[in-house]
């Protein structure tokens, strides 16, 4: 099963220190959405990265193909809300997961 890296880019470098109420509501939906995807087995790990140059989020997705990965990302509530969040999606063609299985991508 292919593996992809999802990077959620915030709407501005100062996020989340200056999160708005609307962004906060969208982020709550975002957390629930990815928790559900994790339960379905589509996500290995998801969470924020407090990079000194600006916090961003990541998810490691295990899905059938790039179209499914892209659909998951596009349907993330913070992306769908059109509040300035963007994402990048990267294939990880030679990824190995904890169970030791190499994933062809």
Tab-separated table of C-alpha atoms in Angstrom:
chain	number	residue	atom	x	y	z
A	1	UNK	CA	0.000	0.000	0.000
A	2	UNK	CA	1.502	3.377	-1.000
A	3	UNK	CA	2.612	5.889	1.632
A	4	UNK	CA	2.296	9.676	1.348
A	5	UNK	CA	3.390	12.609	3.483
A	6	UNK	CA	0.708	15.261	3.973
A	7	UNK	CA	1.965	18.667	5.079
A	8	UNK	CA	-0.649	21.131	6.293
A	9	UNK	CA	0.575	24.700	5.861
A	10	UNK	CA	-0.919	27.343	8.159
A	11	UNK	CA	-2.552	30.519	6.879
A	12	UNK	CA	0.278	32.699	8.251
A	13	UNK	CA	3.648	32.262	10.004
A	14	UNK	CA	2.301	33.393	13.403
A	15	UNK	CA	-0.304	30.592	13.503
A	16	UNK	CA	-1.353	29.114	15.961
A	17	UNK	CA	-0.356	31.856	18.407
A	18	UNK	CA	-2.976	34.155	16.913
A	19	UNK	CA	-5.648	31.609	15.969
A	20	UNK	CA	-9.100	33.089	15.324
A	21	UNK	CA	-12.361	31.622	16.610
A	22	UNK	CA	-13.274	30.503	13.069
A	23	UNK	CA	-9.892	28.816	12.622
A	24	UNK	CA	-10.218	27.194	16.041
A	25	UNK	CA	-13.570	25.677	15.091
A	26	UNK	CA	-12.136	24.400	11.813
A	27	UNK	CA	-9.149	22.934	13.670
A	28	UNK	CA	-11.464	21.036	16.019
A	29	UNK	CA	-13.167	19.509	12.973
A	30	UNK	CA	-9.704	18.825	11.499
A	31	UNK	CA	-8.676	16.847	14.612
A	32	UNK	CA	-11.850	14.772	14.505
A	33	UNK	CA	-11.505	14.152	10.778
A	34	UNK	CA	-7.956	12.803	11.055
A	35	UNK	CA	-8.795	10.744	14.156
A	36	UNK	CA	-11.508	9.079	12.083
A	37	UNK	CA	-9.089	8.456	9.215
A	38	UNK	CA	-6.649	6.913	11.690
A	39	UNK	CA	-9.354	4.536	12.932
A	40	UNK	CA	-10.022	3.528	9.303
A	41	UNK	CA	-6.320	2.705	8.850
A	42	UNK	CA	-5.578	5.479	6.346
A	43	UNK	CA	-3.178	7.347	8.667
A	44	UNK	CA	-0.090	6.120	10.524
A	45	UNK	CA	0.648	9.356	12.373
A	46	UNK	CA	-0.703	12.888	12.362
A	47	UNK	CA	0.157	15.968	14.373
A	48	UNK	CA	1.718	19.415	14.631
A	49	UNK	CA	5.402	20.151	14.111
A	50	UNK	CA	6.545	23.167	16.181
A	51	UNK	CA	9.259	24.243	13.736
A	52	UNK	CA	11.062	27.409	14.924
A	53	UNK	CA	10.344	28.940	11.498
A	54	UNK	CA	6.608	28.287	11.852
A	55	UNK	CA	4.378	25.484	13.048
A	56	UNK	CA	2.854	23.161	10.464
A	57	UNK	CA	1.068	19.821	10.551
A	58	UNK	CA	1.964	16.464	9.061
A	59	UNK	CA	0.253	13.196	8.398
A	60	UNK	CA	1.665	9.957	7.055
A	61	UNK	CA	-1.027	8.342	4.935
A	62	UNK	CA	-1.288	4.709	3.824
A	63	UNK	CA	-3.847	4.557	1.049
A	64	UNK	CA	-4.585	2.791	-2.226
A	65	UNK	CA	-3.192	5.486	-4.499
A	66	UNK	CA	-2.368	9.183	-4.885
A	67	UNK	CA	-5.945	10.040	-5.857
A	68	UNK	CA	-7.201	8.724	-2.515
A	69	UNK	CA	-4.452	10.564	-0.632
A	70	UNK	CA	-5.274	13.814	-2.442
A	71	UNK	CA	-8.984	13.374	-1.731
A	72	UNK	CA	-8.304	12.902	1.989
A	73	UNK	CA	-6.222	16.082	2.031
A	74	UNK	CA	-8.708	18.145	0.022
A	75	UNK	CA	-11.510	17.061	2.364
A	76	UNK	CA	-9.635	18.071	5.513
A	77	UNK	CA	-12.040	20.531	7.182
A	78	UNK	CA	-9.388	23.258	7.464
A	79	UNK	CA	-8.708	23.030	3.731
A	80	UNK	CA	-12.396	22.835	2.833
A	81	UNK	CA	-13.142	25.882	5.031
A	82	UNK	CA	-10.982	28.053	2.743
A	83	UNK	CA	-9.386	29.950	5.620
A	84	UNK	CA	-5.960	30.227	3.988
A	85	UNK	CA	-4.589	26.794	4.884
A	86	UNK	CA	-2.847	24.922	2.071
A	87	UNK	CA	-1.268	21.510	1.791
A	88	UNK	CA	1.544	19.674	0.078
A	89	UNK	CA	1.416	15.969	-0.707
A	90	UNK	CA	4.560	13.916	-1.267
A	91	UNK	CA	4.859	10.267	-2.300
A	92	UNK	CA	7.169	8.132	-0.158
A	93	UNK	CA	7.910	5.325	-2.658
A	94	UNK	CA	10.420	3.420	-0.510
A	95	UNK	CA	8.846	3.949	2.901
A	96	UNK	CA	9.136	1.333	5.608
A	97	UNK	CA	6.609	1.203	8.406
A	98	UNK	CA	7.007	-0.105	11.929
A	99	UNK	CA	5.852	-3.607	11.028
A	100	UNK	CA	8.963	-3.767	8.806
A	101	UNK	CA	7.010	-3.877	5.583
A	102	UNK	CA	8.354	-1.871	2.699
A	103	UNK	CA	5.584	0.019	0.952
A	104	UNK	CA	5.757	0.343	-2.804
A	105	UNK	CA	4.460	3.643	-4.059
